[in-house]
Tab-separated table of C-alpha atoms and ligand atoms in Angstrom:
chain	number	residue	atom	x	y	z
C	92	MET	CA	24.883	-67.189	8.944
C	93	SER	CA	22.377	-65.268	10.130
C	94	GLU	CA	22.724	-62.355	12.280
C	95	THR	CA	19.982	-59.951	13.983
C	96	LEU	CA	20.161	-56.254	14.488
C	97	GLN	CA	17.791	-54.310	16.580
C	98	LEU	CA	17.483	-50.563	15.864
C	99	THR	CA	15.971	-47.413	17.218
C	100	VAL	CA	14.225	-45.617	14.217
C	101	THR	CA	12.500	-42.361	15.042
C	102	GLY	CA	10.174	-40.657	12.665
C	103	MET	CA	7.594	-43.614	11.737
C	104	THR	CA	4.049	-42.134	12.822
C	105	CYS	CA	1.832	-45.227	11.156
C	106	GLY	CA	1.442	-48.677	9.772
C	107	GLY	CA	2.404	-47.043	6.322
C	108	CYS	CA	5.607	-46.289	7.480
C	109	GLU	CA	6.504	-49.644	9.229
C	110	ASN	CA	5.441	-50.996	5.635
C	111	ALA	CA	7.811	-48.904	3.782
C	112	VAL	CA	10.486	-49.564	6.033
C	113	THR	CA	9.837	-53.381	5.831
C	114	THR	CA	9.275	-53.414	2.096
C	115	SER	CA	12.515	-51.394	1.250
C	116	LEU	CA	14.424	-53.605	3.461
C	117	LYS	CA	13.474	-56.796	2.192
C	118	ARG	CA	14.413	-55.548	-1.345
C	119	VAL	CA	18.078	-55.549	-0.039
C	120	ASN	CA	20.011	-58.552	-1.072
C	121	GLY	CA	20.884	-60.627	2.174
C	122	VAL	CA	18.049	-59.480	4.178
C	123	GLU	CA	15.972	-61.952	5.728
C	124	GLU	CA	13.353	-60.961	8.007
C	125	VAL	CA	12.111	-57.521	9.022
C	126	SER	CA	10.055	-56.572	11.968
C	127	ALA	CA	9.022	-52.967	12.323
C	128	SER	CA	7.004	-51.143	14.810
C	129	PHE	CA	6.519	-47.408	15.015
C	130	LYS	CA	5.227	-47.509	18.214
C	131	ALA	CA	8.255	-48.837	19.873
C	132	ASN	CA	10.401	-47.098	17.672
C	133	ALA	CA	12.224	-50.163	16.814
C	134	VAL	CA	12.982	-52.200	13.784
C	135	ASP	CA	14.409	-55.738	13.947
C	136	VAL	CA	16.128	-57.133	10.967
C	137	THR	CA	17.604	-60.649	10.746
C	138	PHE	CA	20.290	-60.800	7.859
C	139	ASP	CA	22.753	-62.707	6.164
C	140	ALA	CA	26.198	-61.306	7.258
C	141	THR	CA	28.170	-62.598	3.945
C	142	LYS	CA	25.603	-60.584	1.727
C	143	VAL	CA	24.780	-57.276	3.656
C	144	THR	CA	26.013	-55.111	6.161
C	145	PRO	CA	24.594	-53.434	9.127
C	146	ALA	CA	25.649	-50.172	7.514
C	147	VAL	CA	23.460	-51.029	4.146
C	148	ILE	CA	20.588	-51.571	6.596
C	149	ARG	CA	20.900	-48.487	8.398
C	150	THR	CA	21.474	-46.288	5.127
C	151	THR	CA	18.235	-47.817	3.522
C	152	ILE	CA	16.259	-47.006	6.264
C	153	GLU	CA	17.627	-43.157	6.486
C	154	GLY	CA	17.079	-43.139	2.626
C	155	LEU	CA	13.605	-43.227	3.492
C	156	GLY	CA	13.567	-40.345	5.650
C	157	TYR	CA	13.701	-41.993	9.137
C	158	GLU	CA	16.321	-41.716	11.695
C	159	VAL	CA	18.499	-44.538	12.902
C	160	GLY	CA	19.578	-43.858	16.612
N	55	CU	CU1	3.714	-43.514	8.426
C-alpha cells in the first residue's frame, strides 16, 4: 500500500539539486513518486511501505549532502 512522506529538505539551491534528489530516490526500490522543490525546501515521496521505510528515504537524501528537517 502506498504512503506519502512530506519532508522539509534544506540545502537544495537549484533545479539540478531537485533532479539529483529525484533521480536518487527513484532508484530506491519501493519509491513510486517524487516531487522536489528547492524553492519550497520540500520533497514529497510516495512509496510502498512494504518495500521501503521513511528512514531509508531520509538517509538517501542526507547521503547526497542535503539536510532533512
Ligand atoms: Cu543545485
